[in-house]
Amino acid sequence: MTTLWKERYSQRTQRMSRSVIRELLKLTTQPDVISFAGGLPAPELFPTEKCQEAACRVLQEHGAAALQYGPTEGFEPLRRFICDQMAEIGVKADPANIIITNGSQQALDLVGKILINPGDHILVEEPTYLGALQAWNAYQAEYVPVPCDDDGLRTDLLEAALRAGPKFMYVLPNFQNPGGTTLRLERRHELVRLSERYGVPIVEDDPYGALRYEGEHLSPLAALDAALHASAGLNGQGFVAGNVIYLGTLSKTLAPGLRLGWVLAPIEVVDRLVMAKQGADLHTGSFAQMVAYEVVRDGSLSEHIELIRRVYRERRDVMLAALEHYFPEGCSWTHPEGGLFLWARVPEWIDTSALLKDAVERRVAFVPGFAFYSDPSRGHNTMRLNFSNARPAEIEEGIRRLGDLLKKTIAKH
Ligand SMILES: Cc1ncc(COP(=O)(O)O)c(C=O)c1O
């Protein structure tokens, strides 16, 4: 008898769905579509030649190790490099506090695997990164959404939400995806204090922290939290206490195709993540880790990040100016201090999912905002716009097309 597959799938698959963005990306790969939809870095900035040289050197000098199985925790020199990077933003850790993952997307999945029981509530920003919702839906999570404003998560609303007993809080303090907002320093302190008071840990997702275009660097939650637990200091074996699980990635500063991210957390959490990762994929590819280390070991990453910042700052400014010029009255948008995205709001009665169909006909695309809500009946009049991937002239033209479409839609109404 042929298998009836539908009857065989686990309960957890019922909450799984394809990422709206990944599906959209398929639509928008036609060369004449100007896409503000993905979260793609500018490909022309990838250090392709450096990677090529590094790959050759790795194979010549350490070929066997690069092609062999490696430790689940990750390639030790890369973990040490990440420790040094983290120290620069005020987070002190030992390599023992770090596990390398296949991008921070895998880190989100592993965090779900070790923390979420079916029905557990996760406190999330509203809107939030849809990849996290996608990862945690598979663990049958429920959500407690807390709204954001222009200064990030509304910490004044947190206590009520914390009383609902969430398993952890998921926060993107820097240039949030999708909102583009930055969590103000006082709110960071407040968040860390509340986490300690209620004993509810924080998962801090920070893929964009290095990509700041204006304003001062603000301490990560992991650094503020470490100050609270200073007595659990470093002894070469890694710190043992703390409320924050920090997620980082090389996707936006080096290249997403390498699939290299990391988790920085208290030792016992790293230990659990190692067990979870062993079941998932044994370890992150040795070759990719060694090539990445070979690329960054000479200290040139900061120069490369400087270049990315210059290019993206210009693109952000072009998009902001174009929005000002072409978008009709009744629309508003955020002014991101860094990162890859801004968030636009159109008149309440416009449904951006319906608008997207007309937009794609005009060869321009964005992500409808509902995708970033744990309750997808919300956010229907919002959209996320990416400004890192298109060139300035395309950004201007794409926003002109979108602005035209909005004006026509409003006129018809
Ligand atoms: C907030 C956030 N977290 C995690 C990821 C996953 O990144 P990666 O798996 O490439 O490190 C992304 C990617 O865009 C993101 O925006």
JSON list of N, CA, C and O and ligand atoms in Angstrom, two decimals, residues 39 102-106 108 129 170 172 177 205 207-208 248-252 256 259-261 341 384, ligand 1:
[
{"chain": "A", "resi": 39, "resn": "GLY", "atom": "N", "xyz": [16.58, 40.34, 2.38]},
{"chain": "A", "resi": 39, "resn": "GLY", "atom": "CA", "xyz": [17.49, 41.00, 3.32]},
{"chain": "A", "resi": 39, "resn": "GLY", "atom": "C", "xyz": [18.91, 40.80, 2.81]},
{"chain": "A", "resi": 39, "resn": "GLY", "atom": "O", "xyz": [19.83, 40.58, 3.59]},
{"chain": "A", "resi": 102, "resn": "ASN", "atom": "N", "xyz": [25.43, 27.26, 11.89]},
{"chain": "A", "resi": 102, "resn": "ASN", "atom": "CA", "xyz": [25.19, 27.50, 10.46]},
{"chain": "A", "resi": 102, "resn": "ASN", "atom": "C", "xyz": [24.32, 28.75, 10.32]},
{"chain": "A", "resi": 102, "resn": "ASN", "atom": "O", "xyz": [23.11, 28.66, 10.12]},
{"chain": "A", "resi": 103, "resn": "GLY", "atom": "N", "xyz": [24.93, 29.89, 10.46]},
{"chain": "A", "resi": 103, "resn": "GLY", "atom": "CA", "xyz": [24.18, 31.15, 10.46]},
{"chain": "A", "resi": 103, "resn": "GLY", "atom": "C", "xyz": [23.44, 31.30, 11.78]},
{"chain": "A", "resi": 103, "resn": "GLY", "atom": "O", "xyz": [23.30, 30.33, 12.54]},
{"chain": "A", "resi": 104, "resn": "SER", "atom": "N", "xyz": [22.98, 32.52, 12.06]},
{"chain": "A", "resi": 104, "resn": "SER", "atom": "CA", "xyz": [22.24, 32.67, 13.31]},
{"chain": "A", "resi": 104, "resn": "SER", "atom": "C", "xyz": [20.85, 32.06, 13.17]},
{"chain": "A", "resi": 104, "resn": "SER", "atom": "O", "xyz": [20.16, 31.83, 14.16]},
{"chain": "A", "resi": 105, "resn": "GLN", "atom": "N", "xyz": [20.43, 31.77, 11.94]},
{"chain": "A", "resi": 105, "resn": "GLN", "atom": "CA", "xyz": [19.13, 31.09, 11.78]},
{"chain": "A", "resi": 105, "resn": "GLN", "atom": "C", "xyz": [19.18, 29.72, 12.47]},
{"chain": "A", "resi": 105, "resn": "GLN", "atom": "O", "xyz": [18.24, 29.34, 13.15]},
{"chain": "A", "resi": 106, "resn": "GLN", "atom": "N", "xyz": [20.29, 29.02, 12.33]},
{"chain": "A", "resi": 106, "resn": "GLN", "atom": "CA", "xyz": [20.38, 27.74, 13.04]},
{"chain": "A", "resi": 106, "resn": "GLN", "atom": "C", "xyz": [20.41, 27.96, 14.55]},
{"chain": "A", "resi": 106, "resn": "GLN", "atom": "O", "xyz": [19.85, 27.17, 15.31]},
{"chain": "A", "resi": 108, "resn": "LEU", "atom": "N", "xyz": [18.80, 30.19, 16.15]},
{"chain": "A", "resi": 108, "resn": "LEU", "atom": "CA", "xyz": [17.40, 30.37, 16.59]},
{"chain": "A", "resi": 108, "resn": "LEU", "atom": "C", "xyz": [16.73, 29.00, 16.73]},
{"chain": "A", "resi": 108, "resn": "LEU", "atom": "O", "xyz": [16.02, 28.73, 17.71]},
{"chain": "A", "resi": 129, "resn": "TYR", "atom": "N", "xyz": [11.32, 39.50, 13.78]},
{"chain": "A", "resi": 129, "resn": "TYR", "atom": "CA", "xyz": [11.96, 38.77, 12.67]},
{"chain": "A", "resi": 129, "resn": "TYR", "atom": "C", "xyz": [11.17, 37.49, 12.36]},
{"chain": "A", "resi": 129, "resn": "TYR", "atom": "O", "xyz": [11.03, 36.64, 13.23]},
{"chain": "A", "resi": 170, "resn": "TYR", "atom": "N", "xyz": [12.61, 37.62, 23.25]},
{"chain": "A", "resi": 170, "resn": "TYR", "atom": "CA", "xyz": [13.41, 37.68, 22.02]},
{"chain": "A", "resi": 170, "resn": "TYR", "atom": "C", "xyz": [13.48, 39.14, 21.57]},
{"chain": "A", "resi": 170, "resn": "TYR", "atom": "O", "xyz": [12.47, 39.74, 21.25]},
{"chain": "A", "resi": 172, "resn": "LEU", "atom": "N", "xyz": [15.68, 42.33, 19.42]},
{"chain": "A", "resi": 172, "resn": "LEU", "atom": "CA", "xyz": [16.67, 42.77, 18.42]},
{"chain": "A", "resi": 172, "resn": "LEU", "atom": "C", "xyz": [16.98, 44.24, 18.68]},
{"chain": "A", "resi": 172, "resn": "LEU", "atom": "O", "xyz": [16.30, 45.11, 18.13]},
{"chain": "A", "resi": 177, "resn": "ASN", "atom": "N", "xyz": [15.05, 44.14, 12.60]},
{"chain": "A", "resi": 177, "resn": "ASN", "atom": "CA", "xyz": [14.42, 43.56, 11.43]},
{"chain": "A", "resi": 177, "resn": "ASN", "atom": "C", "xyz": [13.04, 43.11, 11.88]},
{"chain": "A", "resi": 177, "resn": "ASN", "atom": "O", "xyz": [12.93, 42.25, 12.74]},
{"chain": "A", "resi": 205, "resn": "ASP", "atom": "N", "xyz": [19.29, 39.03, 19.53]},
{"chain": "A", "resi": 205, "resn": "ASP", "atom": "CA", "xyz": [19.68, 38.72, 18.14]},
{"chain": "A", "resi": 205, "resn": "ASP", "atom": "C", "xyz": [20.26, 39.99, 17.54]},
{"chain": "A", "resi": 205, "resn": "ASP", "atom": "O", "xyz": [19.58, 41.00, 17.42]},
{"chain": "A", "resi": 207, "resn": "PRO", "atom": "N", "xyz": [22.30, 40.73, 14.35]},
{"chain": "A", "resi": 207, "resn": "PRO", "atom": "CA", "xyz": [23.06, 40.55, 13.10]},
{"chain": "A", "resi": 207, "resn": "PRO", "atom": "C", "xyz": [23.58, 41.86, 12.50]},
{"chain": "A", "resi": 207, "resn": "PRO", "atom": "O", "xyz": [24.48, 41.83, 11.66]},
{"chain": "A", "resi": 208, "resn": "TYR", "atom": "N", "xyz": [22.99, 42.99, 12.93]},
{"chain": "A", "resi": 208, "resn": "TYR", "atom": "CA", "xyz": [23.29, 44.25, 12.24]},
{"chain": "A", "resi": 208, "resn": "TYR", "atom": "C", "xyz": [24.10, 45.24, 13.08]},
{"chain": "A", "resi": 208, "resn": "TYR", "atom": "O", "xyz": [24.40, 46.34, 12.60]},
{"chain": "A", "resi": 248, "resn": "GLY", "atom": "N", "xyz": [25.11, 36.12, 17.08]},
{"chain": "A", "resi": 248, "resn": "GLY", "atom": "CA", "xyz": [25.82, 36.95, 16.11]},
{"chain": "A", "resi": 248, "resn": "GLY", "atom": "C", "xyz": [25.97, 36.20, 14.80]},
{"chain": "A", "resi": 248, "resn": "GLY", "atom": "O", "xyz": [25.71, 34.99, 14.72]},
{"chain": "A", "resi": 249, "resn": "THR", "atom": "N", "xyz": [26.42, 36.90, 13.77]},
{"chain": "A", "resi": 249, "resn": "THR", "atom": "CA", "xyz": [26.56, 36.27, 12.45]},
{"chain": "A", "resi": 249, "resn": "THR", "atom": "C", "xyz": [27.60, 36.99, 11.60]},
{"chain": "A", "resi": 249, "resn": "THR", "atom": "O", "xyz": [27.82, 38.19, 11.78]},
{"chain": "A", "resi": 250, "resn": "LEU", "atom": "N", "xyz": [28.21, 36.25, 10.69]},
{"chain": "A", "resi": 250, "resn": "LEU", "atom": "CA", "xyz": [29.09, 36.88, 9.70]},
{"chain": "A", "resi": 250, "resn": "LEU", "atom": "C", "xyz": [28.34, 37.16, 8.40]},
{"chain": "A", "resi": 250, "resn": "LEU", "atom": "O", "xyz": [28.93, 37.61, 7.43]},
{"chain": "A", "resi": 251, "resn": "SER", "atom": "N", "xyz": [27.03, 36.88, 8.39]},
{"chain": "A", "resi": 251, "resn": "SER", "atom": "CA", "xyz": [26.27, 37.00, 7.14]},
{"chain": "A", "resi": 251, "resn": "SER", "atom": "C", "xyz": [26.26, 38.41, 6.58]},
{"chain": "A", "resi": 251, "resn": "SER", "atom": "O", "xyz": [26.29, 38.60, 5.37]},
{"chain": "A", "resi": 252, "resn": "LYS", "atom": "N", "xyz": [26.17, 39.41, 7.45]},
{"chain": "A", "resi": 252, "resn": "LYS", "atom": "CA", "xyz": [26.01, 40.77, 6.94]},
{"chain": "A", "resi": 252, "resn": "LYS", "atom": "C", "xyz": [27.35, 41.52, 6.87]},
{"chain": "A", "resi": 252, "resn": "LYS", "atom": "O", "xyz": [27.44, 42.55, 6.23]},
{"chain": "A", "resi": 256, "resn": "PRO", "atom": "N", "xyz": [26.74, 35.89, 3.52]},
{"chain": "A", "resi": 256, "resn": "PRO", "atom": "CA", "xyz": [25.76, 34.95, 4.07]},
{"chain": "A", "resi": 256, "resn": "PRO", "atom": "C", "xyz": [25.91, 33.52, 3.54]},
{"chain": "A", "resi": 256, "resn": "PRO", "atom": "O", "xyz": [25.51, 32.57, 4.20]},
{"chain": "A", "resi": 259, "resn": "ARG", "atom": "N", "xyz": [27.37, 30.79, 5.66]},
{"chain": "A", "resi": 259, "resn": "ARG", "atom": "CA", "xyz": [26.49, 30.26, 6.71]},
{"chain": "A", "resi": 259, "resn": "ARG", "atom": "C", "xyz": [27.24, 30.14, 8.04]},
{"chain": "A", "resi": 259, "resn": "ARG", "atom": "O", "xyz": [27.37, 29.05, 8.61]},
{"chain": "A", "resi": 260, "resn": "LEU", "atom": "N", "xyz": [27.77, 31.25, 8.52]},
{"chain": "A", "resi": 260, "resn": "LEU", "atom": "CA", "xyz": [28.50, 31.22, 9.78]},
{"chain": "A", "resi": 260, "resn": "LEU", "atom": "C", "xyz": [27.91, 32.21, 10.77]},
{"chain": "A", "resi": 260, "resn": "LEU", "atom": "O", "xyz": [27.86, 33.42, 10.51]},
{"chain": "A", "resi": 261, "resn": "GLY", "atom": "N", "xyz": [27.43, 31.68, 11.87]},
{"chain": "A", "resi": 261, "resn": "GLY", "atom": "CA", "xyz": [26.93, 32.51, 12.96]},
{"chain": "A", "resi": 261, "resn": "GLY", "atom": "C", "xyz": [27.49, 31.97, 14.26]},
{"chain": "A", "resi": 261, "resn": "GLY", "atom": "O", "xyz": [28.27, 31.01, 14.26]},
{"chain": "A", "resi": 341, "resn": "PHE", "atom": "N", "xyz": [17.13, 47.72, 6.78]},
{"chain": "A", "resi": 341, "resn": "PHE", "atom": "CA", "xyz": [15.70, 47.87, 6.50]},
{"chain": "A", "resi": 341, "resn": "PHE", "atom": "C", "xyz": [15.11, 49.15, 7.04]},
{"chain": "A", "resi": 341, "resn": "PHE", "atom": "O", "xyz": [15.56, 49.66, 8.08]},
{"chain": "A", "resi": 384, "resn": "ARG", "atom": "N", "xyz": [7.99, 46.21, 4.77]},
{"chain": "A", "resi": 384, "resn": "ARG", "atom": "CA", "xyz": [9.43, 46.33, 5.04]},
{"chain": "A", "resi": 384, "resn": "ARG", "atom": "C", "xyz": [10.15, 46.59, 3.72]},
{"chain": "A", "resi": 384, "resn": "ARG", "atom": "O", "xyz": [9.90, 45.92, 2.72]},
{"chain": "B", "resi": 1, "resn": "LIG", "atom": "C1", "xyz": [17.19, 39.30, 12.87]},
{"chain": "B", "resi": 1, "resn": "LIG", "atom": "C2", "xyz": [17.81, 38.19, 12.11]},
{"chain": "B", "resi": 1, "resn": "LIG", "atom": "N1", "xyz": [18.19, 37.08, 12.76]},
{"chain": "B", "resi": 1, "resn": "LIG", "atom": "C3", "xyz": [18.76, 36.06, 12.11]},
{"chain": "B", "resi": 1, "resn": "LIG", "atom": "C4", "xyz": [18.97, 36.11, 10.75]},
{"chain": "B", "resi": 1, "resn": "LIG", "atom": "C5", "xyz": [19.59, 34.92, 10.07]},
{"chain": "B", "resi": 1, "resn": "LIG", "atom": "O1", "xyz": [20.83, 35.25, 9.57]},
{"chain": "B", "resi": 1, "resn": "LIG", "atom": "P1", "xyz": [21.93, 34.18, 9.20]},
{"chain": "B", "resi": 1, "resn": "LIG", "atom": "O2", "xyz": [21.36, 32.82, 9.41]},
{"chain": "B", "resi": 1, "resn": "LIG", "atom": "O3", "xyz": [22.29, 34.44, 7.79]},
{"chain": "B", "resi": 1, "resn": "LIG", "atom": "O4", "xyz": [23.07, 34.43, 10.13]},
{"chain": "B", "resi": 1, "resn": "LIG", "atom": "C6", "xyz": [18.58, 37.24, 10.03]},
{"chain": "B", "resi": 1, "resn": "LIG", "atom": "C7", "xyz": [18.77, 37.29, 8.57]},
{"chain": "B", "resi": 1, "resn": "LIG", "atom": "O5", "xyz": [18.39, 38.18, 7.88]},
{"chain": "B", "resi": 1, "resn": "LIG", "atom": "C8", "xyz": [17.99, 38.31, 10.73]},
{"chain": "B", "resi": 1, "resn": "LIG", "atom": "O6", "xyz": [17.60, 39.42, 10.12]}
]
